[in-house]
Coordinates of C-alpha atoms in Angstrom, one line a residue:
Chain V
X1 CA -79.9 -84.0 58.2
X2 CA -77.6 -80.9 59.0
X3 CA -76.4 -80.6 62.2
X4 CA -74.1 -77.2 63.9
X5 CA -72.8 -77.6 67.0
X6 CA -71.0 -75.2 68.9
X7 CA -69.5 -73.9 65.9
X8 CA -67.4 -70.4 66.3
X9 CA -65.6 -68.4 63.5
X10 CA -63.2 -65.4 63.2
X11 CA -62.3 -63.4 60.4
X12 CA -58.8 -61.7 62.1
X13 CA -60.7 -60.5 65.4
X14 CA -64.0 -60.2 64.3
X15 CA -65.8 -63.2 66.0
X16 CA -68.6 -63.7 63.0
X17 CA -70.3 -67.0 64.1
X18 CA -70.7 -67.6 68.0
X19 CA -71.3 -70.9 69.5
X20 CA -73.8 -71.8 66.8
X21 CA -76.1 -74.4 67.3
X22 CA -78.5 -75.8 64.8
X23 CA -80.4 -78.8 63.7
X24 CA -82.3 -79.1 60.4
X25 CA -84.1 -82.2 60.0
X26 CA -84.8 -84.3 56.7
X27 CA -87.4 -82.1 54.8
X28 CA -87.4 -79.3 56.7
X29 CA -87.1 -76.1 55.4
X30 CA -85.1 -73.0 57.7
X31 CA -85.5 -69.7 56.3
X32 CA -82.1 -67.8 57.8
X33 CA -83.0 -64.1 58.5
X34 CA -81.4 -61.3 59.9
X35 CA -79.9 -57.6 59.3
X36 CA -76.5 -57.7 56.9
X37 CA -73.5 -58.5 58.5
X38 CA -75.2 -60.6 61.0
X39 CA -73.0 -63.5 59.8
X40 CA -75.8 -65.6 58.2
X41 CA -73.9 -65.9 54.6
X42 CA -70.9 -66.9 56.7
X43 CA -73.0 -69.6 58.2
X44 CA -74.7 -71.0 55.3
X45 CA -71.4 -71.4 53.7
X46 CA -69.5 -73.1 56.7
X47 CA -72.5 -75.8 55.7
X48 CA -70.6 -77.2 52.3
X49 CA -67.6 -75.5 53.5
X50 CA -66.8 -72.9 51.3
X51 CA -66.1 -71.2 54.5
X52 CA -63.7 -72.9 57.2
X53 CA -64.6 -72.2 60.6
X54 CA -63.1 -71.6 63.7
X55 CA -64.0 -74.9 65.8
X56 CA -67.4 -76.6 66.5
X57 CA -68.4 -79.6 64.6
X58 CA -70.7 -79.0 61.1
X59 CA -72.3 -82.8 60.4
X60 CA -74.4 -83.5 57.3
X61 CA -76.1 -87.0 56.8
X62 CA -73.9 -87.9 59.1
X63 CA -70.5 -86.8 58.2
X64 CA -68.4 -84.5 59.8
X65 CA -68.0 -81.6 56.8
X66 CA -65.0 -79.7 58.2
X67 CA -63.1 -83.3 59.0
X68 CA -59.8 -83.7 57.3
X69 CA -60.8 -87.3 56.4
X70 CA -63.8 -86.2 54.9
X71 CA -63.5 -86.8 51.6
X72 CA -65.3 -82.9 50.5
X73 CA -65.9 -83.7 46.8
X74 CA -68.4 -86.4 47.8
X75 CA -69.8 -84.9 50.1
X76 CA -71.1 -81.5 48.4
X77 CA -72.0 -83.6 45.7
X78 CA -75.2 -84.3 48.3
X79 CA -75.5 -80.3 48.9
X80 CA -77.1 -78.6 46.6
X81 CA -75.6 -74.4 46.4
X82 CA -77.6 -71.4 45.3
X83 CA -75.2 -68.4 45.1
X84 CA -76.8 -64.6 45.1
X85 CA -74.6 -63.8 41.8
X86 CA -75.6 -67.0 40.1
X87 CA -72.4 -68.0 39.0
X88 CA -73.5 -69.8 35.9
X89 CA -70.5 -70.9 33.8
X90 CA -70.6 -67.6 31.1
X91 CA -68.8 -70.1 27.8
X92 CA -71.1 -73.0 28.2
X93 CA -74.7 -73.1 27.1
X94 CA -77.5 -73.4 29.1
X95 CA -77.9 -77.3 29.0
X96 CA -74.1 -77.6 29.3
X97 CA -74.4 -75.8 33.0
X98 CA -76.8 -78.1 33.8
X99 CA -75.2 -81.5 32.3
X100 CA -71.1 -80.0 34.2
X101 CA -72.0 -82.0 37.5
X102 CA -72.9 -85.6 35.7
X103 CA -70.9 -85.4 32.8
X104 CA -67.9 -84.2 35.5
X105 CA -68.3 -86.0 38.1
X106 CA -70.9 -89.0 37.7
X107 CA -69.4 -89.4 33.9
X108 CA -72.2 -89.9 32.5
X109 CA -72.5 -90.1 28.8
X110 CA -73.8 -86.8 27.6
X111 CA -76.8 -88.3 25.8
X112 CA -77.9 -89.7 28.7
X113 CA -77.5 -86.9 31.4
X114 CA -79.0 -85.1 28.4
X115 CA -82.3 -86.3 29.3
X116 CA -82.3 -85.5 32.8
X117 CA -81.2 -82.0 32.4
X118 CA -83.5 -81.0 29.8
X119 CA -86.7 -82.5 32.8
X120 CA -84.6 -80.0 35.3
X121 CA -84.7 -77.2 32.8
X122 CA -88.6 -77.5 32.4
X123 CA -89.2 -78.0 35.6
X124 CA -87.8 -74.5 36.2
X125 CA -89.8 -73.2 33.4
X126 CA -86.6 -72.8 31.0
X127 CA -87.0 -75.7 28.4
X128 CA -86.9 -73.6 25.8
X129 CA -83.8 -72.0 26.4
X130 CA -81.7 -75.1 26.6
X131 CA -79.2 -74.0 23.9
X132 CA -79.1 -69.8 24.8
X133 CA -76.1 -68.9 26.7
X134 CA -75.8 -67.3 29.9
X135 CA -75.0 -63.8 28.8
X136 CA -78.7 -64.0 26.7
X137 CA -81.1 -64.6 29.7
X138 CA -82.6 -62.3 32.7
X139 CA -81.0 -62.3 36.5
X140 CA -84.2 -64.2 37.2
X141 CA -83.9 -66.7 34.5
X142 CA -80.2 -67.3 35.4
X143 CA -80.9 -68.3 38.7
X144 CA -83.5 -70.9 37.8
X145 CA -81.0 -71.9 35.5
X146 CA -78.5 -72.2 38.4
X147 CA -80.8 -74.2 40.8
X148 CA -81.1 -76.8 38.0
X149 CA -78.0 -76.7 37.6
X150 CA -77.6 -77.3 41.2
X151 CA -80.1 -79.9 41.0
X152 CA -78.5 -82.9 38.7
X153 CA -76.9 -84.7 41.2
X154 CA -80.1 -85.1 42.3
X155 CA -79.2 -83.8 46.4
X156 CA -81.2 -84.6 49.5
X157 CA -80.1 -81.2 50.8
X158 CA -80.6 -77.3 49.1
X159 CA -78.6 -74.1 50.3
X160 CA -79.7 -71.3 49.4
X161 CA -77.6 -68.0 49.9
X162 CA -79.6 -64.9 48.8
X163 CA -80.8 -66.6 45.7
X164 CA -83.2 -63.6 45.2
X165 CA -81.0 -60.3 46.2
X166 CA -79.3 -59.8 43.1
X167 CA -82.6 -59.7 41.1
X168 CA -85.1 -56.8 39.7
X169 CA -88.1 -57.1 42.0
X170 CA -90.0 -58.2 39.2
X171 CA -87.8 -61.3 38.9
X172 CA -88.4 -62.6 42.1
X173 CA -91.5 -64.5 42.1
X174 CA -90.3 -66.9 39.4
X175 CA -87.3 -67.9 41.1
X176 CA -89.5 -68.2 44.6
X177 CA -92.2 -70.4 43.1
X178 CA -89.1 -73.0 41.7
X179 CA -87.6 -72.6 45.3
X180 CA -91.8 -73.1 47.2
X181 CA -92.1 -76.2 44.6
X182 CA -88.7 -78.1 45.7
X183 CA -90.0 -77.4 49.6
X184 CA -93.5 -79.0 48.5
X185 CA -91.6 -82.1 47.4
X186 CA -89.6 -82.2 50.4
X187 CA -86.5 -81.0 49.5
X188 CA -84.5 -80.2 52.7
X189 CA -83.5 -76.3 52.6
X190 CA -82.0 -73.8 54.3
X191 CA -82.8 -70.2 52.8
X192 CA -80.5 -67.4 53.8
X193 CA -83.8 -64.5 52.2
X194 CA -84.9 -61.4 53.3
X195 CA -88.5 -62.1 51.3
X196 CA -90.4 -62.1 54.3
X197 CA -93.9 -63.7 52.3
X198 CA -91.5 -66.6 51.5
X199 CA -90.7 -67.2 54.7
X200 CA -93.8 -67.0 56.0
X201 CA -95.8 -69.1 53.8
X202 CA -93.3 -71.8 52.9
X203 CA -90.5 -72.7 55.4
X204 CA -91.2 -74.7 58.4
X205 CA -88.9 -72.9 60.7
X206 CA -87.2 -68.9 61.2
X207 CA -83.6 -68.8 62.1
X208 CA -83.2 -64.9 63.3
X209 CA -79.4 -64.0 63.2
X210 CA -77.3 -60.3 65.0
X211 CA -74.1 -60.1 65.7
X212 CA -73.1 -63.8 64.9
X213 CA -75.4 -64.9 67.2
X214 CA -79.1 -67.0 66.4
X215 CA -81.5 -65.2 68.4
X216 CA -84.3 -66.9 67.7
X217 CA -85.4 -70.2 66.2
X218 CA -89.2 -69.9 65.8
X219 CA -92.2 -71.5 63.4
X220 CA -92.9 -68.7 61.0
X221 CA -96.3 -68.1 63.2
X222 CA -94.7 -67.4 66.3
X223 CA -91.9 -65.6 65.0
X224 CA -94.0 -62.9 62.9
X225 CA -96.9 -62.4 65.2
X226 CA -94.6 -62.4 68.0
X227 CA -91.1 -61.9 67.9
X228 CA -88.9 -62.8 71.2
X229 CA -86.3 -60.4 71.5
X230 CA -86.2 -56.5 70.9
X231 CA -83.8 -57.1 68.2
X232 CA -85.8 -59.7 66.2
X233 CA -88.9 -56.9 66.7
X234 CA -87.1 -53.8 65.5
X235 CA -85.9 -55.9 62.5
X236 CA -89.3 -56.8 61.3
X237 CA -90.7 -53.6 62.3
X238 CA -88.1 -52.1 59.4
X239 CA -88.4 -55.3 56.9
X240 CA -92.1 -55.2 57.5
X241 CA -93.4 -51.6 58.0
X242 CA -92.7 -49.9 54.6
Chain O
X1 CA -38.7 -53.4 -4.2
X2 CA -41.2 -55.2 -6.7
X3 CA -38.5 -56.2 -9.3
X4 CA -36.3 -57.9 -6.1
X5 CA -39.5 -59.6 -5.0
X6 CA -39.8 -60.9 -8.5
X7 CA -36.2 -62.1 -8.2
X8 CA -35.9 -63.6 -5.2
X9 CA -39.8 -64.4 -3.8
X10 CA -38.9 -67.9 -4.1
X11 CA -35.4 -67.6 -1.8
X12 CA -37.7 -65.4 0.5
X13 CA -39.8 -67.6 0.7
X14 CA -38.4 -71.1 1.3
X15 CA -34.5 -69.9 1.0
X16 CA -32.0 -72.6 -0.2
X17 CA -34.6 -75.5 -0.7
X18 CA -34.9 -78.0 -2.0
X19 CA -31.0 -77.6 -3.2
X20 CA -30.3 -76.3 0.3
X21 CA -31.6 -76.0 3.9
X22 CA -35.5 -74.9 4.0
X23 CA -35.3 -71.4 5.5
X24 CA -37.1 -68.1 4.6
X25 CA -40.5 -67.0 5.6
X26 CA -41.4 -70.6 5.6
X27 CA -39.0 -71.6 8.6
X28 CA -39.8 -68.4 10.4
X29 CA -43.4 -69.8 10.4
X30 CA -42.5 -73.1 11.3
X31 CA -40.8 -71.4 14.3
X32 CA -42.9 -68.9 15.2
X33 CA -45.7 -72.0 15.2
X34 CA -43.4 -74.4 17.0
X35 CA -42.5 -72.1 19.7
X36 CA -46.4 -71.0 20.1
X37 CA -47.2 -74.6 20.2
X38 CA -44.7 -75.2 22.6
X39 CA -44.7 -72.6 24.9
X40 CA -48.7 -72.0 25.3
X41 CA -48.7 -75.2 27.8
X42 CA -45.7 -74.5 29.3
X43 CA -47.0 -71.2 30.2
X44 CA -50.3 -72.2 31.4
X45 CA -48.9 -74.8 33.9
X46 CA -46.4 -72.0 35.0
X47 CA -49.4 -70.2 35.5
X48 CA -51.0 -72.6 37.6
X49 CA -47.9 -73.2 39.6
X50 CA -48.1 -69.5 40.8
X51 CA -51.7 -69.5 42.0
X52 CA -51.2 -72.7 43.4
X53 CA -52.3 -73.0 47.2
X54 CA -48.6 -75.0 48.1
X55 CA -46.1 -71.8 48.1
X56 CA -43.3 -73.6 47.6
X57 CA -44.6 -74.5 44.1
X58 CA -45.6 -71.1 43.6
X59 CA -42.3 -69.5 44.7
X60 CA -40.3 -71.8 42.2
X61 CA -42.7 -70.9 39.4
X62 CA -41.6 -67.2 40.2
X63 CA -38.6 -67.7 40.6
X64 CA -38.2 -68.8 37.1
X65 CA -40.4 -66.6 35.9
X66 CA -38.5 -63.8 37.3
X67 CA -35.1 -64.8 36.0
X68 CA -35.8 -65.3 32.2
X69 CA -37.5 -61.8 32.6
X70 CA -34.2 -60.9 33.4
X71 CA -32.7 -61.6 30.8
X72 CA -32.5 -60.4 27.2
X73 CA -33.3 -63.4 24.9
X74 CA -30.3 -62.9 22.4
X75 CA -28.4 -63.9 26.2
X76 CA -30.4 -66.8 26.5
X77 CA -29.8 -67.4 22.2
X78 CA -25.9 -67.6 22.8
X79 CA -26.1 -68.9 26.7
X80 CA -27.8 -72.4 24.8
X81 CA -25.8 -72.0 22.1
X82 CA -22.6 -72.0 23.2
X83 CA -23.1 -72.8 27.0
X84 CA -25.6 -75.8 26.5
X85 CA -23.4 -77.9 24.7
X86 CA -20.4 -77.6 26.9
X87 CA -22.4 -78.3 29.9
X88 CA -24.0 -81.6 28.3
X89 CA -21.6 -82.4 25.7
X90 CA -24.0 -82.9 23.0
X91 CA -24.2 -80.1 20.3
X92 CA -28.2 -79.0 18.7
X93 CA -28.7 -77.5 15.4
X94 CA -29.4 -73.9 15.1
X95 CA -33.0 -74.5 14.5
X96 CA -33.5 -76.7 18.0
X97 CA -31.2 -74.1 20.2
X98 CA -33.6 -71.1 19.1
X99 CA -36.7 -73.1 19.6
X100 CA -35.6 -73.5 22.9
X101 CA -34.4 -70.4 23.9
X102 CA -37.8 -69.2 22.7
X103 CA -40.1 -71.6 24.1
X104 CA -38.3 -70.9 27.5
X105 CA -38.2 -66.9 27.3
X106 CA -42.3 -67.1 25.8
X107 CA -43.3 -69.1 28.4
X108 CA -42.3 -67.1 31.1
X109 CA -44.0 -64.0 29.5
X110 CA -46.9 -65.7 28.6
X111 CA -47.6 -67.0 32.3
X112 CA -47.6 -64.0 33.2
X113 CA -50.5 -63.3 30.9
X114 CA -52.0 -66.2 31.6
X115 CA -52.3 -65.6 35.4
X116 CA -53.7 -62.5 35.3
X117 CA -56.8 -63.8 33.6
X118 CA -56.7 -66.4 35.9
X119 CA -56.5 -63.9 38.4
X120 CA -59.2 -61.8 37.3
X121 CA -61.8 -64.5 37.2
X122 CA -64.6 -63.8 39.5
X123 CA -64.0 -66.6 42.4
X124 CA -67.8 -67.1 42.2
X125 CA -66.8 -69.2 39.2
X126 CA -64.7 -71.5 41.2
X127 CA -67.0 -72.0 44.3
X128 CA -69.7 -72.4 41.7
X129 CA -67.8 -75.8 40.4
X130 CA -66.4 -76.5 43.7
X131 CA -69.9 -76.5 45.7
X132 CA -70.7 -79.1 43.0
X133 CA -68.1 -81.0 44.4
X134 CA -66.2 -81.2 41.0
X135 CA -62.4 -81.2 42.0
X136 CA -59.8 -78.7 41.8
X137 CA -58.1 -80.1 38.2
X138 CA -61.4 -80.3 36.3
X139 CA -62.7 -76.9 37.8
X140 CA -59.4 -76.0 36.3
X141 CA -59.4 -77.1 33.0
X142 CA -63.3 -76.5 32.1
X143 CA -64.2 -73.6 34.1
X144 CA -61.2 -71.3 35.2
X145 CA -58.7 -72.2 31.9
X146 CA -61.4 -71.7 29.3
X147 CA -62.4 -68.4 30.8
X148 CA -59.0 -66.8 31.7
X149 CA -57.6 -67.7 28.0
X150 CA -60.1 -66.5 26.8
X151 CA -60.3 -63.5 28.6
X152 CA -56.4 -62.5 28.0
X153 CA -57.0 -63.2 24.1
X154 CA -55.5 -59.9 23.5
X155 CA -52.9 -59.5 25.6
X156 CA -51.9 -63.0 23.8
X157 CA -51.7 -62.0 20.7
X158 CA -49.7 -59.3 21.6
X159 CA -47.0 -62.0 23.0
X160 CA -47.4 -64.3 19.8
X161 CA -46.6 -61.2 17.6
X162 CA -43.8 -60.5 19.5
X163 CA -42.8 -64.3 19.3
X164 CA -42.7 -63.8 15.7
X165 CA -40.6 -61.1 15.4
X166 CA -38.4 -62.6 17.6
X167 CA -37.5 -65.7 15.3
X168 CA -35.4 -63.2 13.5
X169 CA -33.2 -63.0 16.0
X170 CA -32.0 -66.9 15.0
X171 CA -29.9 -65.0 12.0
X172 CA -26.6 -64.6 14.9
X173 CA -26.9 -68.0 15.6
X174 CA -27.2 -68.6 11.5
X175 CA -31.0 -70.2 11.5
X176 CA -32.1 -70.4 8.3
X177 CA -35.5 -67.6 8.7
X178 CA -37.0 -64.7 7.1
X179 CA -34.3 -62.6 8.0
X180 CA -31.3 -64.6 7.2
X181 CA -32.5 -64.9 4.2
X182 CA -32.9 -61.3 3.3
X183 CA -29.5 -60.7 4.2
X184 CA -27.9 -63.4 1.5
X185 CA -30.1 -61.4 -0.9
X186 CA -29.1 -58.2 0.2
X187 CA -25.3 -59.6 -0.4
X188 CA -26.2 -60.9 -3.0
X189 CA -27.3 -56.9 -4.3
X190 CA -24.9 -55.1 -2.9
X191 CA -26.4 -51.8 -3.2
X192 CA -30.1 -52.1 -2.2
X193 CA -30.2 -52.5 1.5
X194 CA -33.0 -49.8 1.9
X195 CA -35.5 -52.1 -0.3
X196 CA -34.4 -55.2 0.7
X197 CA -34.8 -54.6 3.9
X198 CA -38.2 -52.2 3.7
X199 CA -39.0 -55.6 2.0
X200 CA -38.7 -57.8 4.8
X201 CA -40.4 -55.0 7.4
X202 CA -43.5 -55.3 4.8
X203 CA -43.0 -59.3 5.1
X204 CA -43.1 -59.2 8.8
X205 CA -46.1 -56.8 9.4
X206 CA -47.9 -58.3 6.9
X207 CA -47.7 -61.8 8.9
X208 CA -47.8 -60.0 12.4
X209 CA -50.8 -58.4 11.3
X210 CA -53.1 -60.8 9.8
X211 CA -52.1 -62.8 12.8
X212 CA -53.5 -60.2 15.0
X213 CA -56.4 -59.4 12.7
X214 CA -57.5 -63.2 12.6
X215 CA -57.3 -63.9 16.2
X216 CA -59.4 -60.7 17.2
X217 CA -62.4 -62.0 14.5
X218 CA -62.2 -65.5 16.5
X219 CA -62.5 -63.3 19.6
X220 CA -65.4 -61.6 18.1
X221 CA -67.1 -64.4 17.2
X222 CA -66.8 -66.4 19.8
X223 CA -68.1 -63.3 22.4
X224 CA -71.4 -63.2 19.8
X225 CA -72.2 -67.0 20.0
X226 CA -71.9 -66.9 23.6
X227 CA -74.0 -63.7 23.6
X228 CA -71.4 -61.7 25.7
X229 CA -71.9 -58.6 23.3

């Protein structure tokens, strides 16, 4: 479904992603981890390409995302984007967030995108808050928001960049059981999360990013009883151990 | 002051007409509105020209911009009015050269106003619409546009004032406004320039401020509806 190869970037001389290879099949879900800076924000973003990169090749069902033939509208409209700030639109209400990408794009009528959005919104718990704005509801609450808002084009593919960083601790479960649901129905994800329980009990595979570099690609069994490299095991050993 | 606002409210208000040319406070308004009208969109697809990702588009924008910032805009008042129909050998009234000349000078100002909330809109905003794969135009006009006029209310208001005030400066090219008018009364007189003119100051900052007072309530209540308070 996603597919990296060989792909290298540079911010000025600072080599972020090297040689970068990766392969995430259809349902899987790949929880990116790794100690900040280690370029794996970078790397999630090359994927819809709100990041160019360097060279390499970045294919998703099939087509090339950094092409210049590509047509990139489209093609995002199958990859679904979970920022670490939210982003939610602050003048539109809840239900309009949601509703932006079919009214916008698919032009729907609003009545009947209406009906798919408000599903979304209970689905993520927040049917109730259809009409509150933005501004009204908690970090946690805005981030379910923004997965359902990511959701209504209905994509095969979820990124997720630090959907749970921004948030109080107490926050974060809510917005992890909406993310543990979508990876029960098969939802094909990739996760840049430092919540190690997530990671453990929900994704298929570990990613473990330094330096621009993956490190390790591991099931979540091997990788936490027994981590590879001495990098992978000081990082857990400080993730882990307090 | 009350006894010449008894006098002459009505020639203060709509000048010479209906025997005459409509003028007074009511053409001021007509202008002031006219040239807001006009220039808001002029200034917000200036705006857009300078953040745009081509540079030459963005250069010529500044260019522009730059220039009419040069200039004073009683220059620009005579430059059309004398220069503009040399140069295209049709003549326009009074009323139609100052409407230009304002919707030009405003428009460069107000771009300016208009890019910095642009500007200052968090970019998370834009990849937000963008990751969506909703196109650069529509994340334009419903996500960045909406925010960033919003966001520069103020500093708008501020401009539209000053675009009122400015309409008096239409008297040296004889526009029938506010101020024109005051001065035929004040011939008119003879002896009572201090009230006729403390008149018209009160005229003008009453208008100027209500303006200002009526726009910040929208801003208010907009900001409470969304819940931004």
């Amino acid at each position: 479904m996603i597919e990296l190869q060989q792909v290298n970037k540079w911010y000025g001389e600072h080599h972020v992603l090297k040689d970068v290879n990766l392969e995430v099949a259809r349902g899987e879900v790949v929880v990116v981890c790794g100690p900040s800076g280690s370029g794996k924000s970078t790397l999630i973003r090359t994927i819809n390409r709100l990041e160019a990169i360097g060279n390499g090749k970045i294919l998703v069902d099939g087509d090339d995302v950094h092409a210049k033939s590509t047509n990139i509208n489209r093609l995002r409209q199958k990859i679904g984007f979970v920022f670490q700030q939210f982003n939610l639109f602050p003048h539109m209400s809840v239900l309009d967030n949601v509703l932006y990408a079919p009214v916008n794009i698919l032009k729907q009528p609003r009545a009947q995108a209406t009906e798919l959005a408000r599903s979304l919104l209970e689905r993520v718990g927040l049917a109730d808050k259809v009409k509150a704005f933005p501004g009204s509801l908690s970090g946690g609450q805005q981030q379910r928001v923004a997965i359902a808002r990511a959701l209504a084009l209905k994509p095969p593919v979820m990124l997720f960049d630090e959907p749970t960083s921004a948030l109080d601790p107490e926050m974060v479960g809510e917005v992890l059981q909406v993310m543990k649901s979508l990876a029960r129905d098969g939802m094909t994800m990739v996760c840049v999360t430092h919540e190690m329980g997530f990671a453990r009990d929900v994704c298929d595979r570990v990613i473990f990013m330094d330096g621009g570099v993956i490190l390790e690609s591991a099931t979540p069994e091997e990788f936490f009883s027994a981590p590879k490299t001495p990098r992978a095991q000081r990082f857990l050993a400080d993730v882990i151990g307090h | 002051m009350l006894e010449i606002l008894q006098d002459f409210w009505l020639q203060l208000l709509i000048g010479q007409y209906p025997k005459g040319p409509l003028g007074g406070l009511v053409m001021t308004l007509i202008l002031a509105v006219c040239g807001l009208l006009a220039s808001l969109p002029v200034a917000v697809l200036l705006a857009i020209a300078r953040v745009s990702p081509y540079r030459w588009v963005a250069r010529s924008a500044a260019v522009f911009v730059n220039c009419v910032r040069g200039m004073p805009l009683l220059m620009l008042i005579f430059w059309s009015y004398f220069v503009l129909p040399k140069l295209t050998g049709f003549s326009l009234s009074g009323f139609w050269t100052l409407l230009a000349a304002l919707v030009i000078y405003e428009s460069a100002y107000l771009s300016e106003v208009v890019r910095s909330g642009i500007e200052a809109l968090p970019r998370g905003q834009i990849e937000a619409s963008r990751s969506l794969g909703v196109g650069y135009w529509t994340t334009m006009r419903k996500v960045v546009l909406p925010q960033a006029l919003f966001n520069v209310l103020p500093s708008m208001t501020s401009q539209f004032v000053s675009t009122i005030k400015e309409t008096s400066l239409g008297y040296v090219i004889s526009v029938n406004e506010l101020t024109f008018a005051a001065n035929q009364v004040n011939n008119m007189l003879l002896t009572k320039p201090l009230q006729v003119f403390g008149l018209l100051a009160l005229i003008y900052f009453i208008v100027c401020f209500s303006m200002s007072r009526a726009l910040r309530s929208l801003e208010w209540r907009v900001r409470r509806a969304r819940a931004m308070v």
